[in-house]
Structures are given as structure tokens and as C-alpha cells.
């Protein structure tokens, strides 16, 4: 897809590849699969300037608003090589984009320098024990009291919790109004009544937790966007970041394909390398074709967004749906090509096999993407 990229985007890609090789790879080796966010990795990302991609030009970006092509490019390369860094990178964006998109000037002036410098790490609190796909069912409440909002409720599956510093939290401000009664707030770790929560244990280790709000007081000015417009804020945020989930899937699938090609060439059975068998070549051919189709869908959505199109709901849902489902198949086939060696704990394909699974679930399951796509087709 390089033909689509501007000169500075090609340079950005090269910069990320060098950063991975020179600075991040040794840290990834040290951290391995971890339930705790690595501050060292966050600091390397901060120093590299990559977090500036998430803020408007006024706060240090080279583009007026965040470029989705650039964010996808970075996420793909990090997912291919440095999974801990990839998670921190994307959460800084996902957790802060509502502020960049809809926050008041005052809120942006306070938080954008912290996003860009990486001085603080951001994340997002949307999902709850009883509200995953059905965002309108969230039960966390925010009640107005004098010059404050008081938040009460339980969140779950909050990536980077409890290590992140700043949380964009969605809560009901008009509980009878479903999706039209939700608002977004910025909450900082350390504020009274906010417990960033217990860590959760996933099949592929990942820093993630379940924050709790108990009479947590939030200044009025920390409301993000308009009152009761939080559902739209969350959907616009997801529209942007769903394409990047597709990009992560592409990076992981590329890593698996690379491993499969190299293993097939070096593994000898029946007197020749298994790469010489048509059954293996057909697998590799299908993997590479699906991977290329995924990449095309991801960068198509991102390119359209960067042209200034307001809503890319259809394009980003298609990109996430196809790329994550394809990456799951590609990684499964890569493991199959490795035979028994593929299921040994610690093998790269074994880790990818566990890590890819969550991508078909988070930020909207494949079923939700189909629902969104179907809805858009019928409404058109
Ligand atoms: N961008 C901007 N606005 C959006 C939007 C998007 N991607 N998706 C919905 N909206 C708007 C709607 O246009 C509607 O606006 P108005 O109040 O001005 O009419 C408002 O948000 C409420 O939407 P509603 O719930 O009525 O949704 P729809 O009927 O448009 O579509 C589904 C129904 C189920 C498709 C919709 O609720 C949805 O997309 N839910 C997604 C759930 C999801 O992503 N879950 C996973 C969360 S990841 S943790």
C-alpha cells in the first residue's frame, strides 16, 4: 500500500521500524507477556514523539487533526514487532481522542500537552459488567451537584488500568434515555472516589483492569462535549479506532506469515522442504491474499477519513471485521504449518494465536460490526 502514503508517512514507517529494532525490541524481550504496563516502553514512545500523532496541529502534530493513515501505519508496524508498545500507543489515542474531537478549548489546553508529551498515559472506560455490545445499557451514573459531577459505578475491560494516569469515562446523565442519556468525563488517577481497580487475567496477558467509582467528584469543566451526547462521542471515537484494530490485525498476520514462510523453507520432511509441497504453497497463497485484502480495507477507510470525510462508520466496521477475522485464520494456518512446534509455549506463532483472539471481540465484536454494516446498508 506504500503508493498511498505521502513522503512523510513513508518516513514515519521507517522511523517506527528502526525504533522497534533499536530501542523497543530489547524492552519487549525483558517485559514479555505482562499484566503490568511498562513505563520504560511508554517513555520510549513518549521520547520518540509518536504520541503527537494524536493531537491537533496546535499541540505539536504535523497535520491539522490526527491522521488515520499515520496512526494505522504506526499501529501495524508496532503490532508486527512490539505488542506491549502497540497497546500503550493505541490507548493513548483511544483514551484521548474524545477530548481532541469534542472537548472544550479549556479541556484541550489542559490535556493535549500531556497526551503529546506522553507525560500522562490515557485510557478509556466504556464497558461494564452488564454493558458490552449494548453501550446504551451502561449503569455508571454521573449526578450534578453544585459545581461537580459525582460518578458511581463499576467498569470492566479497561485496557492499561490500573496503570494509566487519565481515564475518559462514560456515564449515564439521564438514565431513562438509553444511548441519548450518556455523557463523557475526564477523570484523573488519584482523585477521591476513583479506584483504578483490580487487574484482570486474560488468555494472552495484557494490562487490563476493572475500575470502580464511589462518589467520585469530577469538576464540571471535565465534561467532554455536550451533555447527553456521550454515545455519539464514543461511536465517533470507535469509528476512528476500529480501522486501527484492523491495522493491528494486519501487523500480527504479517508476522505470522513471515514466520510461516521461513519455517516452511527450513523444515524438511519426505526428503524435501515442506515449502515444496503444493498443500503448503496453497496455504501461503491464501494467507498472503487475505492479508493484502485486509490491508487494502484498512488503508481505504483511513485514506477516506484523512480526506476530511466526517463519518467512516461503514468503512471502519468493514475494515475491522474483515482484517481481524482474516488475521485469525492466517495465524491459525501459520501455526498449522509449524506442526507440533507451533503449539509449544513461547513460540511466536503460539503467542500470536492467543493474542489475535481478543481482536474479534474488543471495540465491537464481529457480530456488532455486521449489525452496524447491515444498518448502514438498509438506511442508505
Ligand atoms: N457516529 C456518529 N453518530 C452515531 C454513530 C456513529 N458511528 N452511530 C450512531 N450514532 C448516532 C445515531 O445517528 C443517533 O443519533 P440521533 O440521536 O441524532 O438520531 C444516536 O447516535 C443514537 O443511535 P442509536 O442507538 O439510535 O443507533 P442507530 O439506530 O443509529 O443504530 C446500533 C443502532 C445498534 C447499530 C447502534 O446503537 C450501534 O452502533 N451500537 C454500537 C454498539 C457498539 O459498538 N458496541 C460495542 C462497543 S465496544 S465496547
mmCIF file of C-alpha atoms and ligand atoms in Angstrom, residues 126-127 132-133 135 179-180 231-232 235-236 238-239 242 311 313 363-364 368 371-372 375 379, ligand 1:
data_model
loop_
_atom_site.group_PDB
_atom_site.id
_atom_site.type_symbol
_atom_site.label_atom_id
_atom_site.label_comp_id
_atom_site.label_asym_id
_atom_site.label_seq_id
_atom_site.Cartn_x
_atom_site.Cartn_y
_atom_site.Cartn_z
ATOM 1 C CA UNK A 126 -16.777 2.382 28.477
ATOM 2 C CA UNK A 127 -17.568 -1.318 29.010
ATOM 3 C CA UNK A 132 -20.600 -4.692 26.414
ATOM 4 C CA UNK A 133 -22.126 -4.604 22.945
ATOM 5 C CA UNK A 135 -23.487 0.609 25.161
ATOM 6 C CA UNK A 179 -27.993 5.954 24.196
ATOM 7 C CA UNK A 180 -29.267 9.544 24.344
ATOM 8 C CA UNK A 231 -22.872 7.893 22.919
ATOM 9 C CA UNK A 232 -22.080 9.785 19.736
ATOM 10 C CA UNK A 235 -19.148 5.971 18.417
ATOM 11 C CA UNK A 236 -17.102 8.638 16.635
ATOM 12 C CA UNK A 238 -14.728 3.908 17.719
ATOM 13 C CA UNK A 239 -15.218 4.800 14.043
ATOM 14 C CA UNK A 242 -11.768 0.420 14.586
ATOM 15 C CA UNK A 311 -18.262 9.622 9.167
ATOM 16 C CA UNK A 313 -18.714 4.063 10.128
ATOM 17 C CA UNK A 363 -14.126 -2.399 20.257
ATOM 18 C CA UNK A 364 -17.221 -4.120 18.915
ATOM 19 C CA UNK A 368 -21.671 -5.849 16.142
ATOM 20 C CA UNK A 371 -25.008 -5.186 12.658
ATOM 21 C CA UNK A 372 -23.521 -1.749 12.007
ATOM 22 C CA UNK A 375 -27.845 -0.999 9.447
ATOM 23 C CA UNK A 379 -30.537 3.140 5.915
HETATM 24 N N1 LIG B 1 -21.109 8.113 14.595
HETATM 25 C C1 LIG B 1 -21.860 9.180 14.950
HETATM 26 N N2 LIG B 1 -23.128 9.060 15.437
HETATM 27 C C2 LIG B 1 -23.622 7.816 15.580
HETATM 28 C C3 LIG B 1 -22.897 6.666 15.248
HETATM 29 C C4 LIG B 1 -21.586 6.852 14.718
HETATM 30 N N3 LIG B 1 -20.837 5.810 14.352
HETATM 31 N N4 LIG B 1 -23.650 5.570 15.479
HETATM 32 C C5 LIG B 1 -24.824 6.022 15.970
HETATM 33 N N5 LIG B 1 -24.802 7.372 16.029
HETATM 34 C C6 LIG B 1 -25.867 8.253 16.467
HETATM 35 C C7 LIG B 1 -27.171 7.963 15.762
HETATM 36 O O1 LIG B 1 -27.184 8.610 14.490
HETATM 37 C C8 LIG B 1 -28.172 8.543 16.720
HETATM 38 O O2 LIG B 1 -28.175 9.966 16.540
HETATM 39 P P1 LIG B 1 -29.508 10.872 16.785
HETATM 40 O O3 LIG B 1 -29.754 10.808 18.257
HETATM 41 O O4 LIG B 1 -29.095 12.244 16.324
HETATM 42 O O5 LIG B 1 -30.583 10.241 15.964
HETATM 43 C C9 LIG B 1 -27.552 8.270 18.078
HETATM 44 O O6 LIG B 1 -26.163 8.026 17.842
HETATM 45 C C10 LIG B 1 -28.162 7.090 18.789
HETATM 46 O O7 LIG B 1 -28.020 5.973 17.953
HETATM 47 P P2 LIG B 1 -28.923 4.654 18.073
HETATM 48 O O8 LIG B 1 -28.616 3.841 19.260
HETATM 49 O O9 LIG B 1 -30.346 5.037 17.855
HETATM 50 O O10 LIG B 1 -28.289 3.842 16.911
HETATM 51 P P3 LIG B 1 -28.795 3.506 15.477
HETATM 52 O O11 LIG B 1 -30.265 3.244 15.397
HETATM 53 O O12 LIG B 1 -28.201 4.523 14.544
HETATM 54 O O13 LIG B 1 -28.059 2.116 15.316
HETATM 55 C C11 LIG B 1 -26.963 0.329 16.524
HETATM 56 C C12 LIG B 1 -28.284 1.001 16.207
HETATM 57 C C13 LIG B 1 -27.125 -0.917 17.382
HETATM 58 C C14 LIG B 1 -26.261 -0.035 15.206
HETATM 59 C C15 LIG B 1 -26.121 1.381 17.293
HETATM 60 O O14 LIG B 1 -26.708 1.632 18.538
HETATM 61 C C16 LIG B 1 -24.700 0.984 17.411
HETATM 62 O O15 LIG B 1 -23.918 1.137 16.502
HETATM 63 N N6 LIG B 1 -24.312 0.473 18.504
HETATM 64 C C17 LIG B 1 -22.915 0.074 18.581
HETATM 65 C C18 LIG B 1 -22.661 -0.706 19.692
HETATM 66 C C19 LIG B 1 -21.202 -0.987 19.775
HETATM 67 O O16 LIG B 1 -20.371 -0.511 19.034
HETATM 68 N N7 LIG B 1 -20.895 -1.814 20.757
HETATM 69 C C20 LIG B 1 -19.544 -2.171 21.031
HETATM 70 C C21 LIG B 1 -18.959 -1.207 21.909
HETATM 71 S S1 LIG B 1 -17.286 -1.508 22.034
HETATM 72 S S2 LIG B 1 -17.037 -1.539 23.876
#
